[in-house]
């Protein structure tokens, strides 16, 4: 029986290890499926008076992050009621009250289900009033609101 040197065994083992760690060719990668509704946008912005509000969605681990940004271009602080509604019947992410100083902006998140669409409503809160929940604009509270969306989430992985 022929003897194999230690050097031959080590070189063979190193070659096998390198071969095992090379990734699969990109040609075998599964193409991403576009699940976004053609009518929905990845983001939406509206301007009303000195206020600009924007919303966009992105996958954050296994949930949808609905990021909103409110910019107050005015010369006085302003308070807003921000409501998020799941258009696909999932649980509504909620309503928050946000204060934005003059010339400043505020960003925050709501969270919802992946593959769902969301609408945000941003309403200025009149001084001395407290608003909760979505408004239909105008008549109910003598306040006109901005409606952003719908914006829809998608998933980039095949779990």
PDB file of C-alpha atoms in Angstrom:
ATOM      1  CA  UNK A   1       0.000   0.000   0.000  1.00  0.00           C
ATOM      2  CA  UNK A   2       1.277   3.432  -0.945  1.00  0.00           C
ATOM      3  CA  UNK A   3       1.948   5.969   1.821  1.00  0.00           C
ATOM      4  CA  UNK A   4       0.463   9.468   1.597  1.00  0.00           C
ATOM      5  CA  UNK A   5       2.486  12.283   3.072  1.00  0.00           C
ATOM      6  CA  UNK A   6       1.022  14.726   5.570  1.00  0.00           C
ATOM      7  CA  UNK A   7       1.648  17.539   3.100  1.00  0.00           C
ATOM      8  CA  UNK A   8      -0.553  15.839   0.457  1.00  0.00           C
ATOM      9  CA  UNK A   9      -3.345  15.331   3.005  1.00  0.00           C
ATOM     10  CA  UNK A  10      -3.188  18.981   4.160  1.00  0.00           C
ATOM     11  CA  UNK A  11      -3.171  20.352   0.595  1.00  0.00           C
ATOM     12  CA  UNK A  12      -6.114  18.127  -0.329  1.00  0.00           C
ATOM     13  CA  UNK A  13      -8.077  19.189   2.775  1.00  0.00           C
ATOM     14  CA  UNK A  14      -7.413  22.888   2.102  1.00  0.00           C
ATOM     15  CA  UNK A  15      -8.584  22.509  -1.513  1.00  0.00           C
ATOM     16  CA  UNK A  16     -11.781  20.803  -0.372  1.00  0.00           C
ATOM     17  CA  UNK A  17     -12.472  23.556   2.187  1.00  0.00           C
ATOM     18  CA  UNK A  18     -12.018  26.309  -0.406  1.00  0.00           C
ATOM     19  CA  UNK A  19     -14.296  24.491  -2.842  1.00  0.00           C
ATOM     20  CA  UNK A  20     -17.040  24.148  -0.195  1.00  0.00           C
ATOM     21  CA  UNK A  21     -17.031  27.863   0.705  1.00  0.00           C
ATOM     22  CA  UNK A  22     -17.485  29.245  -2.815  1.00  0.00           C
ATOM     23  CA  UNK A  23     -21.054  30.647  -3.154  1.00  0.00           C
ATOM     24  CA  UNK A  24     -23.514  29.307  -5.689  1.00  0.00           C
ATOM     25  CA  UNK A  25     -23.483  31.105  -9.042  1.00  0.00           C
ATOM     26  CA  UNK A  26     -25.681  34.178  -9.295  1.00  0.00           C
ATOM     27  CA  UNK A  27     -27.419  32.674 -12.327  1.00  0.00           C
ATOM     28  CA  UNK A  28     -29.176  30.231  -9.985  1.00  0.00           C
ATOM     29  CA  UNK A  29     -30.567  32.990  -7.765  1.00  0.00           C
ATOM     30  CA  UNK A  30     -34.347  33.209  -7.692  1.00  0.00           C
ATOM     31  CA  UNK A  31     -35.630  36.490  -9.198  1.00  0.00           C
ATOM     32  CA  UNK A  32     -37.490  38.820  -6.831  1.00  0.00           C
ATOM     33  CA  UNK A  33     -41.209  38.958  -7.406  1.00  0.00           C
ATOM     34  CA  UNK A  34     -42.709  42.438  -7.524  1.00  0.00           C
ATOM     35  CA  UNK A  35     -45.706  42.344  -5.193  1.00  0.00           C
ATOM     36  CA  UNK A  36     -46.364  46.092  -5.227  1.00  0.00           C
ATOM     37  CA  UNK A  37     -49.710  47.212  -6.587  1.00  0.00           C
ATOM     38  CA  UNK A  38     -49.089  49.233  -9.770  1.00  0.00           C
ATOM     39  CA  UNK A  39     -51.318  52.076  -8.503  1.00  0.00           C
ATOM     40  CA  UNK A  40     -49.510  52.460  -5.177  1.00  0.00           C
ATOM     41  CA  UNK A  41     -46.398  54.539  -4.718  1.00  0.00           C
ATOM     42  CA  UNK A  42     -43.405  53.719  -2.497  1.00  0.00           C
ATOM     43  CA  UNK A  43     -43.899  57.137  -0.911  1.00  0.00           C
ATOM     44  CA  UNK A  44     -46.286  60.038  -0.863  1.00  0.00           C
ATOM     45  CA  UNK A  45     -45.952  63.738   0.036  1.00  0.00           C
ATOM     46  CA  UNK A  46     -48.464  66.555   0.466  1.00  0.00           C
ATOM     47  CA  UNK A  47     -48.132  70.246   1.252  1.00  0.00           C
ATOM     48  CA  UNK A  48     -50.738  72.371   2.986  1.00  0.00           C
ATOM     49  CA  UNK A  49     -49.884  75.940   3.904  1.00  0.00           C
ATOM     50  CA  UNK A  50     -46.512  75.927   5.656  1.00  0.00           C
ATOM     51  CA  UNK A  51     -46.681  72.188   6.426  1.00  0.00           C
ATOM     52  CA  UNK A  52     -45.144  69.430   4.329  1.00  0.00           C
ATOM     53  CA  UNK A  53     -45.832  65.790   5.229  1.00  0.00           C
ATOM     54  CA  UNK A  54     -44.355  62.665   3.647  1.00  0.00           C
ATOM     55  CA  UNK A  55     -44.745  58.932   4.199  1.00  0.00           C
ATOM     56  CA  UNK A  56     -42.836  55.934   2.894  1.00  0.00           C
ATOM     57  CA  UNK A  57     -42.759  52.248   3.723  1.00  0.00           C
ATOM     58  CA  UNK A  58     -39.971  49.714   4.021  1.00  0.00           C
ATOM     59  CA  UNK A  59     -39.496  46.231   5.385  1.00  0.00           C
ATOM     60  CA  UNK A  60     -37.959  46.198   8.857  1.00  0.00           C
ATOM     61  CA  UNK A  61     -37.191  42.583   9.711  1.00  0.00           C
ATOM     62  CA  UNK A  62     -40.610  40.880   9.587  1.00  0.00           C
ATOM     63  CA  UNK A  63     -42.862  43.973   9.741  1.00  0.00           C
ATOM     64  CA  UNK A  64     -43.599  46.995   7.601  1.00  0.00           C
ATOM     65  CA  UNK A  65     -42.157  50.290   8.846  1.00  0.00           C
ATOM     66  CA  UNK A  66     -44.376  53.215   7.874  1.00  0.00           C
ATOM     67  CA  UNK A  67     -42.118  56.257   8.271  1.00  0.00           C
ATOM     68  CA  UNK A  68     -43.693  59.695   8.315  1.00  0.00           C
ATOM     69  CA  UNK A  69     -41.949  63.057   8.268  1.00  0.00           C
ATOM     70  CA  UNK A  70     -43.633  66.364   9.049  1.00  0.00           C
ATOM     71  CA  UNK A  71     -41.877  69.653   8.229  1.00  0.00           C
ATOM     72  CA  UNK A  72     -43.116  72.945   9.683  1.00  0.00           C
ATOM     73  CA  UNK A  73     -41.917  75.722   7.360  1.00  0.00           C
ATOM     74  CA  UNK A  74     -43.906  78.303   9.334  1.00  0.00           C
ATOM     75  CA  UNK A  75     -42.753  80.771  11.978  1.00  0.00           C
ATOM     76  CA  UNK A  76     -44.701  79.273  14.931  1.00  0.00           C
ATOM     77  CA  UNK A  77     -44.764  75.809  16.550  1.00  0.00           C
ATOM     78  CA  UNK A  78     -47.566  73.535  15.345  1.00  0.00           C
ATOM     79  CA  UNK A  79     -49.203  70.377  16.706  1.00  0.00           C
ATOM     80  CA  UNK A  80     -50.539  67.653  14.426  1.00  0.00           C
ATOM     81  CA  UNK A  81     -52.671  64.554  14.830  1.00  0.00           C
ATOM     82  CA  UNK A  82     -51.238  61.719  12.696  1.00  0.00           C
ATOM     83  CA  UNK A  83     -53.456  58.670  12.021  1.00  0.00           C
ATOM     84  CA  UNK A  84     -52.421  55.505  10.201  1.00  0.00           C
ATOM     85  CA  UNK A  85     -55.015  53.134   8.716  1.00  0.00           C
ATOM     86  CA  UNK A  86     -54.353  49.643   7.317  1.00  0.00           C
ATOM     87  CA  UNK A  87     -56.289  49.604   4.035  1.00  0.00           C
ATOM     88  CA  UNK A  88     -56.178  45.789   3.875  1.00  0.00           C
ATOM     89  CA  UNK A  89     -58.173  45.225   7.051  1.00  0.00           C
ATOM     90  CA  UNK A  90     -55.298  44.503   9.408  1.00  0.00           C
ATOM     91  CA  UNK A  91     -55.022  46.135  12.812  1.00  0.00           C
ATOM     92  CA  UNK A  92     -54.694  49.914  12.525  1.00  0.00           C
ATOM     93  CA  UNK A  93     -51.285  51.100  13.694  1.00  0.00           C
ATOM     94  CA  UNK A  94     -52.887  53.999  15.596  1.00  0.00           C
ATOM     95  CA  UNK A  95     -52.955  57.750  16.112  1.00  0.00           C
ATOM     96  CA  UNK A  96     -50.325  60.006  17.665  1.00  0.00           C
ATOM     97  CA  UNK A  97     -50.046  63.710  18.438  1.00  0.00           C
ATOM     98  CA  UNK A  98     -46.827  65.329  17.213  1.00  0.00           C
ATOM     99  CA  UNK A  99     -45.480  68.805  17.992  1.00  0.00           C
ATOM    100  CA  UNK A 100     -43.100  70.404  15.489  1.00  0.00           C
ATOM    101  CA  UNK A 101     -41.187  73.595  16.229  1.00  0.00           C
ATOM    102  CA  UNK A 102     -41.063  76.379  13.636  1.00  0.00           C
ATOM    103  CA  UNK A 103     -38.554  75.592  10.893  1.00  0.00           C
ATOM    104  CA  UNK A 104     -38.058  72.027  12.185  1.00  0.00           C
ATOM    105  CA  UNK A 105     -39.113  68.539  11.102  1.00  0.00           C
ATOM    106  CA  UNK A 106     -40.067  65.371  12.967  1.00  0.00           C
ATOM    107  CA  UNK A 107     -39.856  61.772  11.733  1.00  0.00           C
ATOM    108  CA  UNK A 108     -41.218  58.646  13.368  1.00  0.00           C
ATOM    109  CA  UNK A 109     -42.678  55.243  12.517  1.00  0.00           C
ATOM    110  CA  UNK A 110     -45.882  53.272  12.654  1.00  0.00           C
ATOM    111  CA  UNK A 111     -45.594  49.505  12.174  1.00  0.00           C
ATOM    112  CA  UNK A 112     -47.897  47.177  10.247  1.00  0.00           C
ATOM    113  CA  UNK A 113     -48.131  43.913   8.338  1.00  0.00           C
ATOM    114  CA  UNK A 114     -46.022  43.178   5.274  1.00  0.00           C
ATOM    115  CA  UNK A 115     -47.818  43.166   1.918  1.00  0.00           C
ATOM    116  CA  UNK A 116     -50.430  45.635   3.216  1.00  0.00           C
ATOM    117  CA  UNK A 117     -51.278  49.173   2.101  1.00  0.00           C
ATOM    118  CA  UNK A 118     -51.549  52.127   4.490  1.00  0.00           C
ATOM    119  CA  UNK A 119     -53.026  55.616   4.430  1.00  0.00           C
ATOM    120  CA  UNK A 120     -51.903  58.408   6.750  1.00  0.00           C
ATOM    121  CA  UNK A 121     -53.908  61.429   7.682  1.00  0.00           C
ATOM    122  CA  UNK A 122     -52.117  64.495   9.068  1.00  0.00           C
ATOM    123  CA  UNK A 123     -54.345  67.107  10.684  1.00  0.00           C
ATOM    124  CA  UNK A 124     -53.223  70.359  12.325  1.00  0.00           C
ATOM    125  CA  UNK A 125     -54.557  70.548  15.870  1.00  0.00           C
ATOM    126  CA  UNK A 126     -56.098  73.962  16.593  1.00  0.00           C
ATOM    127  CA  UNK A 127     -54.702  75.660  19.705  1.00  0.00           C
ATOM    128  CA  UNK A 128     -56.533  74.441  22.806  1.00  0.00           C
ATOM    129  CA  UNK A 129     -58.107  71.441  21.018  1.00  0.00           C
ATOM    130  CA  UNK A 130     -57.208  67.780  21.218  1.00  0.00           C
ATOM    131  CA  UNK A 131     -57.903  65.526  18.233  1.00  0.00           C
ATOM    132  CA  UNK A 132     -57.845  61.750  18.104  1.00  0.00           C
ATOM    133  CA  UNK A 133     -58.604  59.368  15.267  1.00  0.00           C
ATOM    134  CA  UNK A 134     -58.838  59.944  11.531  1.00  0.00           C
ATOM    135  CA  UNK A 135     -60.779  62.936  10.213  1.00  0.00           C
ATOM    136  CA  UNK A 136     -62.701  63.193   7.003  1.00  0.00           C
ATOM    137  CA  UNK A 137     -61.460  66.738   6.487  1.00  0.00           C
ATOM    138  CA  UNK A 138     -63.079  70.088   6.999  1.00  0.00           C
ATOM    139  CA  UNK A 139     -66.573  69.947   8.487  1.00  0.00           C
ATOM    140  CA  UNK A 140     -66.188  67.719  11.572  1.00  0.00           C
ATOM    141  CA  UNK A 141     -63.575  69.738  13.401  1.00  0.00           C
ATOM    142  CA  UNK A 142     -63.275  72.807  11.132  1.00  0.00           C
ATOM    143  CA  UNK A 143     -59.846  71.469  10.154  1.00  0.00           C
ATOM    144  CA  UNK A 144     -58.598  70.419   6.734  1.00  0.00           C
ATOM    145  CA  UNK A 145     -56.346  67.370   6.814  1.00  0.00           C
ATOM    146  CA  UNK A 146     -53.750  65.980   4.427  1.00  0.00           C
ATOM    147  CA  UNK A 147     -54.230  62.393   3.262  1.00  0.00           C
ATOM    148  CA  UNK A 148     -51.051  60.545   2.280  1.00  0.00           C
ATOM    149  CA  UNK A 149     -51.086  57.301   0.362  1.00  0.00           C
ATOM    150  CA  UNK A 150     -52.034  54.653   0.059  1.00  0.00           C
ATOM    151  CA  UNK A 151     -48.479  53.367   0.255  1.00  0.00           C
ATOM    152  CA  UNK A 152     -47.898  49.622   0.108  1.00  0.00           C
ATOM    153  CA  UNK A 153     -45.228  47.417   1.620  1.00  0.00           C
ATOM    154  CA  UNK A 154     -43.577  44.538  -0.078  1.00  0.00           C
ATOM    155  CA  UNK A 155     -41.257  41.784   1.005  1.00  0.00           C
ATOM    156  CA  UNK A 156     -37.844  41.222  -0.508  1.00  0.00           C
ATOM    157  CA  UNK A 157     -37.294  37.726   0.828  1.00  0.00           C
ATOM    158  CA  UNK A 158     -38.910  34.353   0.132  1.00  0.00           C
ATOM    159  CA  UNK A 159     -39.485  33.014   3.635  1.00  0.00           C
TER     160      UNK A 159
END
